[in-house]
Amino acid sequence: MKRNYVIVTGGVLSGVGKGILSASIARLMKEYGFRVNTLKIDPYLNIDAGTMNPNQHGEVFVTEDGYEADLDLGHYERFLGVDMRRHNNLTAGQIYKSVIDKEREGKYLGSTVQIVPHVTDEIKQKISDLDGELIIIEIGGTVGDIEGEVFLEAVREMTLENDKENFLFVHVTYAPHLEVTDEFKTKPTQQSVQLLRRIGIQPDMIVVRSQFPVEEQDIEKIALFGGVPRSMVFNFPDIENVYEAPAILHSFDVHHKIASRLNMKTDGQFNWEYPRAFASKKVALIGKYLGTGDSYKSIIESVVLCGTEKPEILDSQSLEGLSPKELDLILKEYEALIIPGGFGKRGIEGKLAAIRYAREKNVPVLGICLGMQLMIIEFARNVQNLAQADSTEFHFDTPYPVVDIMEDQKKLLNMGGTMRLGAQKAKVFRETSLFSIYETDEIWERHRHRFEVNRELARPFLCYPGQDCSGRLTVCAEEDFIEAIELQGHRFFIGVQFHPEFKSKVGLPHPLFRALLDA
Ligand code: GLN
């Protein structure tokens, strides 16, 4: 079968939206009848994003099959409406590890193991293993990065070993605007194209990102110096709503241009329903990873995909040590709270204060993963008067470890690490809010955690539907572990041990967010 590739590279700056563009191209081509697959290449040496600090790198996105990926896989899922898997992400760490493992196993039969051909061969093999007739490959970082070179070399070799006609290179750059002279600068774009050419890759299409529209004469200059026809250079100024991106590419006729360059025939229509107007509801996300705006990406997008303005991220540490009055002054601005996942002790007391506030003031609150564990701790401390109740994650010797790593549950931890990762089944109990939200009693949701509700210690304040639940938290879902709890009689007080945010898609936001916003 003939297979085609769209390869997306970046120049000038990182963070100009290659991920959104790649996802948008993928969706557009899918709408026009192609069997599309996507691959994000991350040139870093980590095996996966699981060990990376969200403060620097943004959210770790978890796939159904329990892979801890770069957040771009989240864009792909949301835009394409298709679940990603571990093979949709490739890191330099994985490639080198596999080459070195093979070397130790003697698989190279005595040869000197080198970047070319052994590492490049490994990359090409991984790319060929993907399924699909049109593969969109996004190469992370910018052209000129040392780590990225080997990947560019591998795709360059692929164009030689296959028909060059089957490859289309999209180079995404940035044109900075100089305030003083009020002009856009195209030189960085020209130079990044030159860098790409030096590696042996001539872009077929250039997407010039900018703060606002660039003048036609500058686009012509980029086309001329970039060696790309004017019709294949697009200016893509900043947009407020990223979900417009596929529609904008569509208006540029990018689908026809890609298809005709790759000798493919488009067949289909562009169906792209995305939220265009956003209800102004004040939602606060009580976070602690504030280093980049991307640490809570999937949660923010889940809210946005419900047609609601982005939640505001509050620093949980700034809520610590406040009097109830001071806390009230800050939180009364918001109509709902989200307590997201996280690791480690920092900022925990602020999150607990916010949960207490929401519980006592009847403010809708959704606790996710760590958020649910903290709902349990808050309830134990402030309703059950177990002042020392805690998670062993924060206080190893606590006399009341209501959240703990359970000995008999350790054997259930999978994926070789110590974290429970990926999609897990749970039974949802009828007569709970969760059941009315899901309208089903069996759910599969994605997990990423080590600690659990300690059933034994929490027993006195947990109850099951059908029992008298006043003054207790109701278990809404469980399987091997307690997976969701709620406080009956409250407007919306739900905690889930899993991450619903990873399952939201365009046109299909996760029902838990919808329910929170409705409340
Ligand atoms: N730190 C908690 C745990 O490991 C919660 C993890 C999370 O929120 N993803 O169980």
XYZ file of C-alpha atoms and ligand atoms in Angstrom:
529
model
C 0.000 0.000 0.000
C 1.241 3.471 -0.848
C 1.650 5.504 2.247
C 2.082 9.234 2.575
C 3.612 11.438 5.196
C 3.115 15.000 6.311
C 6.104 15.994 8.404
C 5.754 19.036 10.605
C 8.920 20.779 11.752
C 9.367 23.993 13.690
C 11.684 26.942 13.333
C 12.580 30.156 15.175
C 10.777 29.385 18.441
C 9.213 26.467 20.184
C 5.702 26.796 21.509
C 4.246 28.389 18.387
C 1.498 25.809 18.126
C 2.959 22.978 16.049
C 0.872 20.563 18.071
C -2.386 22.359 17.365
C -1.434 22.697 13.693
C -0.525 19.043 13.360
C -3.741 18.013 15.088
C -5.720 20.375 12.843
C -4.107 19.047 9.661
C -4.823 15.518 10.870
C -8.477 16.303 11.483
C -8.865 18.122 8.194
C -7.398 15.232 6.225
C -9.502 12.756 8.162
C -12.618 14.681 7.172
C -11.530 14.434 3.561
C -11.509 10.694 3.655
C -7.965 9.700 4.559
C -7.012 7.013 7.048
C -4.909 9.294 9.198
C -2.507 8.401 11.962
C -0.327 10.730 14.024
C 3.100 10.523 15.595
C 4.683 12.985 17.983
C 8.447 12.736 18.111
C 10.039 14.127 21.249
C 13.783 14.499 20.906
C 14.423 14.437 24.661
C 16.171 11.515 26.330
C 13.392 10.698 28.765
C 11.714 7.408 27.934
C 8.365 9.130 28.335
C 6.971 12.313 29.866
C 6.037 10.509 33.100
C 9.082 11.678 35.007
C 8.959 15.263 33.792
C 7.963 18.161 35.993
C 4.697 19.706 34.790
C 6.038 23.078 35.904
C 8.538 22.950 33.074
C 7.015 20.622 30.567
C 3.289 21.003 31.047
C 0.786 18.266 31.639
C 1.563 14.574 31.396
C -1.170 13.149 29.206
C -2.220 9.567 29.964
C -3.449 7.305 27.166
C -5.924 4.436 27.415
C -3.055 1.949 27.338
C -1.375 3.628 30.292
C 1.348 5.543 28.491
C 2.502 8.839 29.994
C 2.788 11.138 27.026
C 3.588 14.643 26.016
C 0.542 16.897 26.079
C 0.449 17.099 22.287
C -1.118 13.655 22.294
C -3.996 15.319 24.116
C -4.419 17.761 21.232
C -4.412 14.871 18.793
C -7.072 13.012 20.770
C -9.316 16.006 21.232
C -9.036 17.196 17.637
C -9.156 13.802 15.959
C -11.697 12.239 18.284
C -9.519 9.126 18.353
C -7.761 7.569 21.346
C -3.985 7.722 21.160
C -1.752 4.848 22.215
C 1.877 4.509 23.225
C 2.993 4.038 19.611
C 1.746 7.561 18.794
C 4.678 9.031 20.691
C 8.358 8.386 20.165
C 11.154 9.812 22.294
C 14.884 9.813 21.725
C 15.139 7.964 25.043
C 13.079 5.053 23.690
C 15.125 4.902 20.511
C 18.520 4.969 22.200
C 17.408 2.502 24.837
C 16.261 0.056 22.264
C 19.497 0.415 20.253
C 21.616 -0.062 23.372
C 19.540 -3.062 24.478
C 20.059 -4.626 21.065
C 23.768 -3.956 21.270
C 23.912 -5.768 24.636
C 21.964 -8.668 23.184
C 24.556 -8.945 20.433
C 22.038 -8.196 17.709
C 24.417 -6.002 15.723
C 26.733 -8.946 15.085
C 29.961 -7.240 15.956
C 29.474 -4.011 14.048
C 30.322 -0.602 15.422
C 26.985 0.789 16.568
C 26.490 4.322 15.270
C 23.948 7.114 15.072
C 23.797 6.509 11.321
C 22.702 3.866 10.424
C 21.688 2.139 13.671
C 19.820 4.891 15.436
C 18.284 6.237 12.229
C 17.260 2.691 11.233
C 15.549 2.247 14.574
C 13.619 5.502 14.040
C 12.614 4.538 10.508
C 11.459 1.133 11.727
C 9.265 2.690 14.430
C 7.741 5.057 11.870
C 7.083 2.232 9.397
C 5.379 0.173 12.092
C 2.574 2.737 12.299
C -0.687 1.951 10.661
C -2.516 4.355 8.314
C -2.379 5.740 4.796
C -1.473 9.282 5.802
C 0.858 9.726 8.745
C 1.221 13.164 10.294
C 4.566 13.336 12.081
C 5.304 16.263 14.345
C 8.946 16.642 15.265
C 9.225 18.403 18.614
C 11.594 21.280 19.259
C 13.024 23.525 16.564
C 15.290 22.875 13.620
C 18.879 23.267 14.734
C 18.406 21.573 18.116
C 21.149 18.975 18.526
C 18.736 16.324 19.822
C 16.363 16.688 16.916
C 18.944 16.233 14.181
C 18.917 12.464 14.156
C 15.158 12.417 13.606
C 15.387 14.875 10.732
C 18.162 12.738 9.256
C 15.966 9.645 9.574
C 13.042 11.238 7.736
C 15.400 12.641 5.123
C 16.676 9.106 4.506
C 13.092 7.900 4.282
C 12.422 10.317 1.451
C 15.369 8.814 -0.443
C 14.456 5.212 0.224
C 10.814 5.770 -0.723
C 9.262 7.950 -3.348
C 9.947 11.567 -2.508
C 6.474 12.357 -3.805
C 5.025 10.657 -0.739
C 6.424 13.220 1.671
C 5.254 16.707 2.366
C 7.200 18.904 4.743
C 5.410 21.652 6.624
C 7.681 24.110 8.369
C 6.068 26.190 11.114
C 7.875 29.398 11.985
C 7.283 32.677 13.732
C 7.543 36.236 12.435
C 8.255 38.569 15.336
C 6.807 42.050 15.231
C 9.084 44.985 16.036
C 7.154 47.621 17.932
C 9.558 50.507 17.265
C 9.463 50.273 13.501
C 6.055 48.599 13.393
C 7.168 45.828 11.062
C 7.310 42.068 10.927
C 10.688 40.426 10.650
C 11.058 37.525 8.247
C 14.783 36.877 8.666
C 14.429 34.291 11.446
C 12.058 32.358 9.174
C 14.451 32.583 6.255
C 17.289 31.356 8.416
C 15.381 28.466 9.872
C 14.448 27.340 6.355
C 18.143 27.503 5.486
C 18.951 25.325 8.501
C 16.422 22.799 7.294
C 17.849 22.849 3.789
C 21.339 22.323 5.120
C 20.092 19.065 6.601
C 18.773 18.176 3.165
C 15.106 18.959 3.657
C 13.290 21.481 1.492
C 9.950 22.474 3.004
C 6.899 22.197 0.748
C 4.739 24.425 2.857
C 5.527 27.172 5.350
C 3.148 28.291 8.050
C 4.174 31.635 9.467
C 2.790 32.226 12.907
C 2.543 35.802 14.106
C 0.874 38.000 16.653
C -1.400 39.579 14.036
C -1.644 39.435 10.221
C 1.633 39.799 8.336
C 1.821 41.998 5.206
C 1.571 40.325 1.809
C 5.009 41.591 0.795
C 6.562 39.783 3.771
C 4.817 36.543 2.848
C 6.140 36.896 -0.685
C 9.622 37.430 0.678
C 9.359 34.287 2.785
C 8.152 32.344 -0.254
C 11.014 33.608 -2.398
C 13.799 33.063 0.107
C 12.264 29.843 1.377
C 12.053 28.420 -2.143
C 8.369 27.638 -1.693
C 5.595 28.765 -4.074
C 3.591 31.686 -2.706
C 0.484 29.486 -2.735
C 2.148 27.189 -0.192
C 2.984 29.875 2.379
C 0.319 30.724 4.932
C 0.224 33.298 7.611
C -1.498 32.111 10.743
C -1.914 34.909 13.289
C -2.720 34.175 16.930
C -6.257 33.048 17.604
C -8.257 33.152 20.806
C -10.007 29.872 20.204
C -7.662 27.066 19.128
C -10.596 25.031 17.867
C -10.900 27.468 14.983
C -7.567 26.233 13.623
C -8.912 23.390 11.431
C -11.518 25.758 9.973
C -8.826 28.329 9.199
C -6.661 25.731 7.470
C -9.742 24.653 5.577
C -10.315 28.226 4.418
C -6.713 28.189 3.095
C -7.615 25.056 1.121
C -4.748 23.252 2.867
C -6.458 19.871 2.422
C -6.488 20.190 -1.374
C -2.943 21.470 -1.432
C -1.676 18.590 0.669
C -3.683 16.017 -1.256
C -2.651 17.267 -4.661
C 1.014 17.448 -3.678
C 0.810 13.851 -2.418
C -1.201 12.688 -5.447
C -4.154 11.755 -3.303
C -7.807 12.410 -3.955
C -9.956 14.118 -1.380
C -13.324 12.578 -0.780
C -15.650 13.958 1.813
C -16.846 17.071 3.469
C -15.547 19.186 6.254
C -17.602 18.600 9.366
C -16.139 20.469 12.226
C -18.373 21.467 15.084
C -16.513 23.270 17.809
C -17.513 25.629 20.588
C -17.574 29.199 19.273
C -19.140 31.096 22.129
C -18.155 30.730 25.738
C -20.456 31.154 28.695
C -18.805 33.278 31.331
C -18.876 31.072 34.382
C -16.272 31.698 36.973
C -14.518 28.424 37.657
C -11.390 28.227 39.805
C -8.835 25.492 39.415
C -6.897 25.186 42.661
C -3.500 24.272 41.266
C 0.112 24.185 42.282
C 2.010 23.765 39.026
C 2.048 27.324 37.818
C 5.352 27.327 35.937
C 3.674 27.031 32.546
C 0.084 27.650 31.524
C 0.001 24.070 30.246
C 0.149 22.060 33.467
C -3.611 21.611 33.581
C -4.179 21.553 29.838
C -6.726 18.739 29.577
C -8.814 20.059 32.468
C -8.888 23.537 30.958
C -9.812 22.155 27.543
C -12.509 19.962 29.088
C -14.153 23.084 30.486
C -13.686 25.025 27.243
C -15.152 22.151 25.216
C -18.315 22.516 27.295
C -18.583 26.025 25.852
C -17.415 27.738 29.035
C -14.624 30.222 29.533
C -11.296 28.876 30.741
C -11.078 28.276 34.475
C -8.829 30.591 36.410
C -5.850 28.908 37.994
C -5.372 29.857 41.638
C -2.185 29.031 43.497
C -3.228 26.702 46.303
C -0.295 27.921 48.394
C -1.763 31.405 48.349
C -4.827 30.017 50.148
C -2.820 28.680 53.062
C -2.976 30.205 56.521
C -5.913 32.469 55.669
C -8.754 33.190 58.038
C -12.171 31.886 56.897
C -13.089 35.476 56.088
C -10.030 36.024 53.905
C -10.598 32.732 52.125
C -14.222 33.625 51.589
C -13.220 36.932 50.049
C -11.126 35.140 47.432
C -13.297 32.129 46.692
C -16.700 33.776 46.676
C -15.790 35.106 43.216
C -16.172 31.624 41.806
C -19.193 29.540 40.934
C -17.370 26.218 40.968
C -14.027 24.767 41.993
C -11.866 22.074 40.491
C -9.226 20.388 42.627
C -6.845 18.756 40.150
C -4.325 15.931 40.466
C -0.816 16.367 41.731
C 2.055 14.916 43.700
C 3.797 15.833 46.924
C 3.058 17.884 49.999
C 3.445 21.402 48.637
C 0.185 23.329 48.418
C -1.889 20.568 49.983
C -3.201 22.659 52.885
C -4.497 25.307 50.471
C -6.342 22.690 48.469
C -7.838 21.296 51.681
C -8.984 24.789 52.663
C -10.700 25.202 49.293
C -12.456 21.841 49.636
C -13.660 22.739 53.108
C -14.959 26.034 51.804
C -16.822 24.329 48.940
C -18.279 21.691 51.222
C -19.457 24.151 53.860
C -20.719 26.799 51.443
C -22.424 24.356 49.092
C -20.252 25.444 46.144
C -19.926 22.872 43.315
C -16.551 21.147 43.473
C -14.953 18.381 41.448
C -11.949 16.598 42.944
C -9.727 14.777 40.505
C -7.312 12.060 41.662
C -5.308 13.906 44.340
C -8.396 16.125 44.575
C -10.564 13.180 45.592
C -7.952 11.929 48.074
C -7.978 15.385 49.657
C -11.777 15.334 49.866
C -11.436 12.196 51.979
C -8.758 13.791 54.173
C -10.728 17.009 54.585
C -13.832 15.091 55.596
C -11.911 12.964 58.083
C -10.289 16.020 59.638
C -13.148 18.468 59.759
C -16.265 16.316 59.972
C -14.884 13.286 61.801
C -12.537 15.342 63.959
C -9.571 13.187 63.061
C -7.273 16.194 63.018
C -4.259 14.110 62.062
C -5.899 12.304 59.158
C -3.575 12.415 56.164
C -2.141 10.555 53.204
C 1.096 8.662 53.723
C 2.270 10.533 50.647
C 2.475 13.711 52.741
C 2.946 12.373 56.227
C 4.463 8.939 56.365
C 3.798 8.331 60.088
C 0.292 9.706 60.306
C -1.832 7.817 62.855
C -4.787 8.085 60.440
C -3.601 7.239 56.948
C -7.024 7.552 55.302
C -5.173 7.654 51.988
C -2.382 5.136 51.698
C -0.595 2.612 49.531
C -2.413 -0.549 50.488
C -0.345 -3.713 50.936
C -2.914 -6.067 49.443
C -3.452 -3.695 46.568
C 0.200 -3.443 45.640
C -0.077 -6.587 43.579
C -2.714 -4.881 41.466
C -0.380 -2.086 40.444
C 0.574 -2.703 36.852
C 2.835 -1.496 34.050
C 6.015 -2.410 35.856
C 6.238 0.882 37.720
C 4.671 1.783 40.997
C 1.826 3.739 39.459
C -1.564 2.541 38.455
C -1.817 3.788 34.902
C -4.279 3.858 32.055
C -7.857 2.728 31.561
C -9.427 0.738 34.382
C -12.942 -0.520 34.766
C -15.228 0.527 37.603
C -18.760 -0.234 38.627
C -20.974 2.803 39.163
C -23.726 2.425 41.768
C -27.252 3.339 40.836
C -28.871 6.059 42.943
C -25.707 8.155 42.885
C -25.095 11.434 41.087
C -22.362 9.693 39.185
C -24.832 7.221 37.750
C -27.113 9.992 36.560
C -24.117 11.682 34.949
C -22.819 8.603 33.140
C -26.168 6.841 32.695
C -24.347 3.546 32.845
C -23.069 1.276 35.571
C -19.796 0.332 33.926
C -17.143 2.909 33.124
C -13.555 2.824 31.910
C -11.484 5.760 33.005
C -7.787 6.630 32.960
C -5.665 6.555 36.065
C -2.283 7.804 37.174
C -1.667 7.418 40.871
C 0.008 5.421 43.616
C -2.197 6.091 46.603
C -5.736 4.950 47.366
C -8.523 5.551 49.805
C -7.846 3.316 52.797
C -11.127 1.429 53.018
C -10.601 0.219 56.575
C -9.831 3.590 58.088
C -12.366 5.496 56.013
C -15.145 2.965 56.720
C -16.729 4.989 59.544
C -17.440 7.924 57.274
C -18.108 6.138 53.989
C -21.415 4.647 53.031
C -23.067 3.005 50.043
C -26.253 4.001 48.224
C -29.265 2.569 49.938
C -27.810 3.172 53.404
C -28.480 6.237 55.504
C -25.669 8.433 54.219
C -26.219 11.563 56.251
C -22.983 12.866 57.669
C -20.978 10.495 55.487
C -19.484 10.411 52.014
C -21.193 8.097 49.558
C -19.126 5.690 47.492
C -20.318 6.143 43.895
C -18.027 3.754 42.065
C -15.548 1.042 42.906
C -13.847 -2.042 41.615
C -10.565 -3.034 43.220
C -10.337 0.441 44.681
C -12.755 3.168 45.695
C -13.018 5.129 42.468
C -15.522 7.908 43.210
C -17.259 9.533 46.129
C -19.900 12.198 46.599
C -21.545 14.167 49.357
C -25.272 13.727 49.056
C -27.424 16.798 49.617
C -24.619 19.038 48.317
C -25.093 20.847 44.988
C -22.109 19.062 43.522
C -19.391 17.508 45.624
C -17.844 14.695 43.624
C -14.386 13.216 43.814
C -12.988 10.763 41.299
C -9.797 8.745 41.621
C -9.369 8.876 37.845
C -8.770 11.611 35.286
C -11.930 12.359 33.293
C -10.156 15.275 31.576
C -8.155 12.930 29.352
C -11.275 11.644 27.638
C -12.825 14.928 26.476
C -13.022 15.326 22.712
C -14.210 18.172 20.498
C -17.988 17.835 20.396
C -17.843 15.343 23.233
C -16.591 16.888 26.459
C -16.496 14.525 29.402
C -19.922 14.461 31.091
C -18.441 15.116 34.540
C -17.343 18.593 33.476
C -20.664 19.260 31.858
C -22.405 18.210 35.083
C -20.132 20.389 37.239
C -20.805 23.422 35.044
C -24.533 22.726 34.976
C -24.497 22.597 38.766
N -0.227 11.858 44.373
C -1.408 11.072 44.322
C -1.091 9.606 44.101
O -0.035 9.263 43.675
C -2.365 11.569 43.250
C -1.818 11.448 41.870
C -2.581 12.291 40.881
O -3.297 13.195 41.257
N -2.427 12.002 39.607
O -1.914 8.768 44.357
